[in-house]
Coordinates of C-alpha atoms in Angstrom, one line a residue:
M607 CA 120.8 97.4 122.0
N608 CA 118.1 97.3 119.2
K609 CA 115.9 100.0 118.8
V610 CA 112.6 99.9 116.6
K611 CA 111.0 102.9 114.8
F612 CA 107.5 103.1 113.1
L613 CA 106.6 105.5 110.4
L614 CA 102.9 105.7 109.1
P615 CA 100.3 108.5 108.2
F616 CA 100.2 108.1 111.1
L617 CA 104.0 108.6 111.5
L618 CA 105.1 106.4 114.2
L619 CA 108.3 105.8 115.9
C620 CA 109.2 103.5 118.8
A621 CA 112.4 101.7 120.1
G622 CA 112.9 98.7 121.8
M623 CA 115.3 95.8 122.7
I624 CA 115.5 92.6 121.2
H625 CA 114.3 91.0 124.4
A626 CA 111.9 93.7 125.3
Q627 CA 109.6 96.2 123.8
N628 CA 110.3 99.6 125.0
F629 CA 108.0 102.1 123.1
Q630 CA 109.6 105.7 122.2
W631 CA 107.2 107.8 120.3
A632 CA 104.4 107.8 117.8
K633 CA 103.6 110.7 115.4
R634 CA 101.1 111.1 112.4
L635 CA 100.6 113.1 109.5
S636 CA 97.5 115.2 109.3
G637 CA 96.1 117.6 107.3
S638 CA 93.3 120.2 107.0
G639 CA 89.8 120.0 105.4
S640 CA 89.3 116.8 102.6
F641 CA 93.0 115.0 102.8
D642 CA 94.2 111.7 102.3
V643 CA 98.0 110.4 103.0
N644 CA 99.2 107.3 101.6
V645 CA 102.7 106.2 102.8
K646 CA 104.6 103.4 100.9
K647 CA 108.0 102.9 101.6
V648 CA 110.9 104.0 104.0
A649 CA 114.5 104.0 103.3
A650 CA 117.2 104.9 106.1
T651 CA 120.9 104.8 106.6
S652 CA 122.5 104.5 110.0
S653 CA 124.0 108.1 109.7
D654 CA 121.5 110.2 107.4
G655 CA 117.9 110.1 109.2
L656 CA 115.0 108.3 107.3
F657 CA 113.1 108.7 104.2
V658 CA 109.3 108.2 103.8
C659 CA 107.5 108.2 100.3
G660 CA 103.9 108.2 99.1
S661 CA 101.2 110.0 97.6
F662 CA 98.8 112.5 99.4
T663 CA 95.7 114.9 98.3
G664 CA 94.4 117.9 99.9
T665 CA 96.6 119.9 102.5
V666 CA 98.8 118.0 104.5
D667 CA 101.3 119.0 107.5
F668 CA 104.5 116.8 107.1
E669 CA 105.9 118.1 110.0
P670 CA 104.3 116.1 113.1
G671 CA 105.5 118.6 115.6
S672 CA 105.9 122.3 115.1
P673 CA 106.2 124.5 113.0
V674 CA 103.3 123.6 110.5
V675 CA 104.8 122.6 107.2
N676 CA 101.8 122.4 104.8
K677 CA 101.9 121.2 101.2
T678 CA 98.8 121.3 98.9
A679 CA 98.5 118.8 96.3
N680 CA 97.9 119.7 92.8
G681 CA 95.4 116.6 92.4
T682 CA 97.0 113.5 93.9
D683 CA 100.9 114.4 94.6
G684 CA 103.8 112.2 95.3
F685 CA 106.0 112.9 98.1
V686 CA 109.5 112.2 99.5
A687 CA 110.0 113.2 103.1
K688 CA 113.4 113.5 105.4
Y689 CA 113.1 113.1 109.2
D690 CA 115.4 112.9 111.9
E691 CA 115.9 110.1 114.6
G692 CA 113.3 112.0 116.8
G693 CA 110.6 112.1 113.9
N694 CA 111.4 115.9 113.1
L695 CA 110.9 117.1 109.5
L696 CA 114.1 118.0 107.6
W697 CA 112.6 118.5 104.5
V698 CA 109.8 117.4 102.2
F699 CA 109.9 117.2 98.3
T700 CA 106.4 116.8 96.5
T701 CA 105.9 116.2 92.6
D702 CA 103.4 119.2 92.4
S703 CA 101.9 118.3 88.9
A704 CA 98.4 118.1 87.8
G705 CA 97.1 114.7 87.4
T706 CA 97.7 111.7 89.8
E707 CA 101.3 110.7 91.0
E708 CA 102.8 108.9 93.7
I709 CA 106.3 108.1 94.8
S710 CA 106.0 104.3 94.7
C711 CA 109.3 103.2 96.1
I712 CA 112.6 104.9 97.3
T713 CA 116.3 103.8 98.2
S714 CA 118.9 106.0 100.0
T715 CA 122.6 106.5 100.3
A716 CA 124.6 109.0 102.1
T717 CA 124.4 111.6 99.2
R718 CA 121.2 110.9 97.3
V719 CA 117.7 109.3 97.4
T720 CA 116.7 107.4 94.4
A721 CA 112.7 107.7 93.8
V722 CA 110.5 106.0 91.5
E723 CA 107.6 108.3 90.6
K724 CA 104.4 106.9 88.8
K725 CA 102.2 109.0 87.0
G726 CA 98.4 107.4 86.6
T727 CA 98.7 103.9 85.7
N728 CA 100.6 103.6 82.7
S729 CA 103.9 105.5 83.0
F730 CA 106.7 106.2 85.5
R731 CA 110.1 107.9 85.8
V732 CA 113.3 107.6 88.0
R733 CA 114.7 110.7 89.6
Q734 CA 117.4 111.6 92.2
L735 CA 117.3 114.0 95.1
N736 CA 120.1 115.4 97.3
S737 CA 119.7 113.6 100.5
A738 CA 120.9 116.6 102.7
T739 CA 118.4 119.3 100.9
G740 CA 115.9 117.1 98.9
A741 CA 116.6 119.1 95.8
P742 CA 116.1 117.3 92.7
T743 CA 119.5 116.4 90.7
V744 CA 118.8 114.2 87.6
Q745 CA 115.9 112.1 86.1
S746 CA 115.1 109.8 83.6
S747 CA 112.5 110.7 80.9
Y748 CA 108.7 108.8 81.3
F749 CA 108.4 105.3 80.5
I750 CA 105.2 105.1 79.0
S751 CA 102.6 102.9 77.8
Y752 CA 99.4 103.9 76.0
N753 CA 97.5 100.4 76.7
A754 CA 99.2 99.1 79.7
T755 CA 99.3 98.9 83.6
V756 CA 102.8 99.3 84.9
T757 CA 103.4 98.9 88.5
P758 CA 107.0 99.6 90.0
E759 CA 107.3 98.0 93.3
A760 CA 111.0 98.2 94.6
V761 CA 114.1 100.0 93.9
T762 CA 117.9 99.4 95.2
I763 CA 121.2 100.4 94.1
N764 CA 123.6 97.9 92.9
A765 CA 126.7 97.3 95.4
V766 CA 129.2 97.1 92.6
N767 CA 128.6 99.7 89.8
S768 CA 126.1 102.0 91.9
S769 CA 123.5 101.4 89.0
I770 CA 119.9 101.6 89.8
C771 CA 118.0 98.6 89.7
L772 CA 114.1 98.5 89.7
V773 CA 111.5 95.7 89.5
G774 CA 107.9 95.5 89.2
S775 CA 105.0 94.3 87.1
L776 CA 103.8 95.3 83.5
D777 CA 100.5 94.5 81.9
G778 CA 100.6 95.3 78.3
W779 CA 103.3 97.1 76.2
L780 CA 105.8 99.6 77.6
L781 CA 107.9 102.1 75.4
V782 CA 111.6 102.1 77.0
G783 CA 113.7 104.3 75.0
T784 CA 113.3 103.6 71.4
Y785 CA 112.3 99.8 72.2
T786 CA 108.7 98.6 73.1
Y787 CA 108.4 95.7 75.3
G788 CA 105.4 93.6 76.1
S789 CA 104.0 91.1 78.6
A790 CA 103.4 87.5 77.6
G791 CA 100.0 87.5 79.0
L792 CA 98.5 89.0 81.9
S793 CA 101.1 91.0 84.4
D794 CA 104.8 89.9 83.7
M795 CA 107.7 90.5 86.2
F796 CA 110.1 93.2 85.0
Y797 CA 113.9 94.4 86.0
M798 CA 115.3 97.3 84.8
N799 CA 118.9 98.7 85.1
L800 CA 119.7 102.3 84.9
G801 CA 122.9 104.3 84.9
V802 CA 123.3 108.0 86.1
N803 CA 125.6 110.8 84.7
A804 CA 125.7 114.5 84.5
N805 CA 122.8 114.5 82.0
G806 CA 120.2 112.2 83.7
I807 CA 119.2 108.6 84.1
G808 CA 119.2 106.3 81.1
V809 CA 118.3 102.8 80.9
N810 CA 120.8 100.1 80.5
T811 CA 118.7 96.8 80.7
F812 CA 115.1 95.9 80.6
V813 CA 114.0 92.2 81.0
T814 CA 110.5 90.6 81.6
Y815 CA 109.8 87.3 83.1
G816 CA 106.5 85.7 82.6
A817 CA 103.9 83.4 80.7
S818 CA 100.2 83.8 80.0
G819 CA 99.2 84.2 83.7
N820 CA 99.9 86.6 86.4
D821 CA 103.6 87.1 87.6
F822 CA 104.9 89.6 90.1
A823 CA 108.2 91.1 91.1
H824 CA 107.5 92.7 94.4
D825 CA 111.0 93.2 96.0
I826 CA 114.8 93.4 95.0
V827 CA 117.7 93.6 97.2
S828 CA 121.5 93.8 96.3
L829 CA 124.5 91.8 97.6
P830 CA 128.1 92.9 98.1
S831 CA 128.9 90.8 95.2
G832 CA 126.8 92.7 92.8
L833 CA 124.2 89.6 92.4
M834 CA 120.5 90.5 93.5
Y835 CA 117.6 88.6 94.8
I836 CA 114.0 89.1 93.3
A837 CA 110.9 88.1 95.5
G838 CA 107.6 87.6 93.7
S839 CA 105.3 84.9 92.3
L840 CA 104.6 83.0 88.9
S841 CA 101.8 81.2 87.5
G842 CA 101.4 78.4 84.8
T843 CA 104.7 77.6 83.0
V844 CA 107.3 79.9 82.5
S845 CA 109.8 79.6 80.1
L846 CA 113.3 81.4 80.5
L847 CA 117.0 81.4 79.6
D848 CA 119.8 81.2 82.0
A849 CA 123.1 83.3 81.5
Q850 CA 124.5 80.8 79.4
N851 CA 121.3 80.8 77.0
V852 CA 120.2 77.5 78.6
A853 CA 116.5 77.0 78.1
F854 CA 114.7 75.8 81.3
S855 CA 111.1 76.4 82.6
V856 CA 109.3 76.4 85.9
T857 CA 105.5 75.4 86.4
S858 CA 103.5 76.6 89.1
A859 CA 101.6 74.1 91.5
G860 CA 98.6 75.7 91.3
G861 CA 97.5 79.4 91.2
T862 CA 100.4 81.7 91.7
D863 CA 103.4 80.1 93.3
A864 CA 106.0 82.1 95.7
V865 CA 109.4 82.8 93.7
L866 CA 112.8 83.7 95.0
M867 CA 115.4 84.2 92.2
A868 CA 119.1 85.5 92.0
I869 CA 120.1 87.8 88.9
D870 CA 123.3 89.4 87.8
I871 CA 123.2 93.0 87.0
S872 CA 122.0 92.4 83.2
G873 CA 119.1 90.4 84.5
D874 CA 120.4 87.3 83.7
I875 CA 119.5 84.2 86.0
P876 CA 123.0 82.4 86.6
K877 CA 121.8 79.0 86.3
A878 CA 118.3 77.2 86.4
D879 CA 118.8 76.4 90.1
N880 CA 118.9 79.9 91.2
L881 CA 115.1 80.2 90.7
M882 CA 113.3 78.8 93.6
R883 CA 109.5 78.0 93.4
I884 CA 107.6 77.4 96.6
G885 CA 103.8 76.6 96.7
S886 CA 100.6 74.8 96.7
T887 CA 97.5 74.2 94.7
G888 CA 96.5 77.4 96.0
D889 CA 98.1 81.1 95.9
D890 CA 101.4 81.9 97.5
E891 CA 103.7 84.8 97.1
F892 CA 106.9 86.2 98.4
L893 CA 106.3 90.1 98.9
S894 CA 109.6 91.0 100.4
V895 CA 113.1 90.0 100.6
T896 CA 116.1 91.0 102.7
A897 CA 119.8 90.4 102.9
G898 CA 122.4 90.8 105.5
T899 CA 125.4 92.8 104.9
N900 CA 128.1 90.2 105.7
S901 CA 129.5 87.4 103.5
T902 CA 127.2 84.6 104.4
N903 CA 124.8 85.0 101.7
E904 CA 121.9 84.7 104.3
L905 CA 118.7 86.1 103.1
A906 CA 115.0 86.0 104.5
V907 CA 111.7 86.3 102.7
G908 CA 108.1 87.5 103.9
G909 CA 104.7 86.7 102.0
Y910 CA 102.0 84.4 102.4
F911 CA 100.9 80.8 101.5
T912 CA 97.9 78.6 101.1
G913 CA 97.4 75.0 102.3
T914 CA 100.2 72.8 102.8
V915 CA 103.8 74.2 101.5
D916 CA 107.5 72.7 101.5
F917 CA 109.8 75.5 102.2
N918 CA 112.6 73.5 101.4
A919 CA 113.2 73.2 97.8
K920 CA 115.7 70.5 98.4
S921 CA 115.4 67.5 100.9
P922 CA 114.4 66.8 103.7
V923 CA 110.6 68.1 103.4
N924 CA 109.9 71.0 105.7
S925 CA 106.4 71.7 105.3
L926 CA 104.0 74.4 106.8
I927 CA 100.0 74.3 106.8
S928 CA 98.0 77.2 106.8
A929 CA 95.4 77.7 109.6
G930 CA 92.5 78.8 107.4
G931 CA 92.8 80.9 104.2
K932 CA 96.3 82.3 103.6
D933 CA 98.8 82.5 106.4
G934 CA 101.7 84.8 106.5
C935 CA 105.1 83.4 106.3
V936 CA 108.7 84.4 107.0
A937 CA 111.6 82.1 106.0
K938 CA 115.3 82.1 106.0
Y939 CA 117.7 80.8 103.4
T940 CA 121.6 80.9 102.5
Y941 CA 122.4 81.3 99.0
T942 CA 125.0 78.6 98.0
N943 CA 124.9 78.4 94.2
Q944 CA 125.6 74.7 94.6
A945 CA 124.6 71.8 92.5
G946 CA 121.8 69.6 94.1
G947 CA 118.2 71.0 92.9
S948 CA 118.5 74.7 94.5
A949 CA 120.9 77.5 94.8
F950 CA 119.1 78.2 98.1
D951 CA 119.8 76.2 101.2
Y952 CA 116.7 76.3 103.7
G953 CA 117.3 77.7 107.1
W954 CA 113.8 77.8 108.6
A955 CA 110.2 79.0 108.1
N956 CA 107.4 80.2 110.4
K957 CA 103.9 80.9 109.9
L958 CA 101.6 83.7 111.4
G959 CA 98.0 84.3 111.7
G960 CA 94.6 82.8 112.0
T961 CA 91.7 81.1 110.1
A962 CA 91.3 84.6 107.8
D963 CA 93.9 85.9 105.4
D964 CA 97.3 87.0 106.8
R965 CA 100.4 88.2 105.0
A966 CA 103.9 89.2 106.2
I967 CA 104.2 92.3 104.1
A968 CA 107.8 93.3 104.6
V969 CA 110.8 91.8 106.3
S970 CA 114.3 93.3 107.1
Q971 CA 117.5 91.5 108.5
F972 CA 119.7 92.9 111.2
A973 CA 123.2 91.9 109.9
T974 CA 125.0 91.9 113.2
T975 CA 122.8 89.1 114.9
G976 CA 120.9 87.5 112.1
N977 CA 117.6 88.5 113.6
V978 CA 114.6 89.0 110.7
Y979 CA 112.2 91.7 111.6
F980 CA 108.7 91.5 109.9
S981 CA 105.7 93.7 109.7
A982 CA 102.4 91.8 109.0
A983 CA 98.7 92.3 108.2
L984 CA 96.6 89.9 110.2
G985 CA 92.9 89.6 108.8
S986 CA 89.7 89.0 110.9
S987 CA 85.8 88.8 109.6
T988 CA 85.7 92.6 110.4
G989 CA 89.0 94.1 109.3
T990 CA 92.9 94.1 109.4
A991 CA 95.4 94.5 112.5
V992 CA 98.9 95.0 112.0
Q993 CA 101.7 92.9 113.8
L994 CA 105.3 93.7 114.4
G995 CA 107.8 90.8 115.2
A996 CA 111.1 89.0 115.0
Y997 CA 112.8 86.0 114.8
T998 CA 116.2 85.2 115.8
S999 CA 119.1 83.9 113.3
T1000 CA 117.6 80.1 114.1
G1001 CA 114.1 80.8 113.6
T1002 CA 112.9 81.2 117.2
N1003 CA 110.5 83.9 118.6
A1004 CA 112.4 87.2 119.6
T1005 CA 110.4 89.1 122.4
F1006 CA 109.7 92.1 120.4
G1007 CA 106.9 94.0 118.9
G1008 CA 103.3 92.5 119.2
L1009 CA 99.7 93.5 117.8
F1010 CA 98.6 96.9 117.5
L1011 CA 94.9 97.2 118.2
P1012 CA 92.5 100.0 117.1
A1013 CA 89.8 100.8 119.6
N1014 CA 87.6 100.0 116.5
Q1015 CA 88.8 96.5 115.1
T1016 CA 86.3 96.8 111.9
T1017 CA 88.7 99.2 110.0
V1018 CA 91.4 98.1 107.9
N1019 CA 95.2 98.8 108.9
V1020 CA 97.9 98.3 106.6
P1021 CA 101.8 98.1 107.4
R1022 CA 103.8 98.9 104.3
S1023 CA 107.4 98.5 105.1
I1024 CA 110.4 97.8 107.4
K1025 CA 114.1 98.4 107.6
A1026 CA 116.6 97.3 110.1
L1027 CA 119.8 99.2 110.3
S1028 CA 123.1 98.3 111.7
T1029 CA 123.1 100.8 114.6
G1030 CA 120.1 98.8 116.0
E1031 CA 117.0 100.9 114.9
V1032 CA 114.4 99.6 113.0
Y1033 CA 111.9 101.9 110.7
T1034 CA 108.4 100.7 109.4
T1035 CA 105.6 102.5 107.6
G1036 CA 101.9 101.7 107.4
I1037 CA 98.5 103.1 107.5
Y1038 CA 95.9 103.2 110.3
N1039 CA 92.3 104.4 110.0
A1040 CA 91.3 104.2 113.4
T1041 CA 92.2 105.3 117.0
T1042 CA 95.2 102.8 117.6
D1043 CA 97.2 101.8 120.5
C1044 CA 100.9 102.1 119.2
D1045 CA 102.5 100.4 122.0
P1046 CA 102.1 96.6 121.8
S1047 CA 103.9 95.8 125.0

């Protein structure tokens, strides 16, 4: 049995089977007076509850039920909250510091939560919390730039050595320890590897990838082998070195092209064919990547594309055509690292949306069956709605999820993340701005 669970501000949890939607419950985070809650990511393990992060202003009750658990922000504060399977609050941690902070992304293990705390637009640090109590344990120093915008997007724990692996984008210069790193033009992708000891969290590696245009790293996932996948986009011609210091370059077809690449723990791309570019003359991006926990090296990506795009980096051609502006996309590949033009073998690709701009924001793979779950933002002339759905391991539609329709569809509703567990639960986060039917069945 597969169960699905949602978390929003609006904290929403529902459950269903792979062949039927079977709504369980929906809860929201609310406050008093003037307040705002911005939920970002969800992390969960099959035995240790679920964790939600983001930012808030004003006074917010983080317990959707009772008793009231109010927290008052010192400006804009970041938060991490832990809930049990019934959506009941177990603990909440807030940054409680003057200024503007958010917890941009998190990942969890049985004993710790790793959180990336962003301060303003130009600095961030990494800290860990005790997963049972929420108490802070260790943290890094701040990584600061005085003339840059730095955006940490996703964090994971390397499966081999338990180091912290973080990706995002950097526009300008960033001080990391005693070294200064800069973007090649506008925004560059970055990868950071950090180690943990009793004295804190320190940087092992910092790598940027990019050229004179905008290049973004949106998500990262670690394999049992220690290899990692990064999902993002690049523009223009990007010159790179592989792990053997052999130079190669990648050129986008038009605006930004969607990119999927494999890296080792040092941030090196093993070979040139370990970077796959998908795109058209318009803008295309992969926003999320997920991998099963088995040894098949299957992975799935979600994002958007424009015009006609061939999702197969080898042959034959396997193209999708967008219905209007940007269409959402979900695609599945197998990492083979074999010669023949790409290390990623095409499985299938599907599109979603209509004539407006649509995006598959997040994907998560259920390892046992290979099913891929997604949360998507579907645009219209008046606003954005949220869709939850799933595809089977072969790319056919699974009867699961549906469209969440607000009573007033002139508002913007935004999905944030989704996480499928081996026990069958699926959690997702997002933001709603109107009265919404959270049961799409």
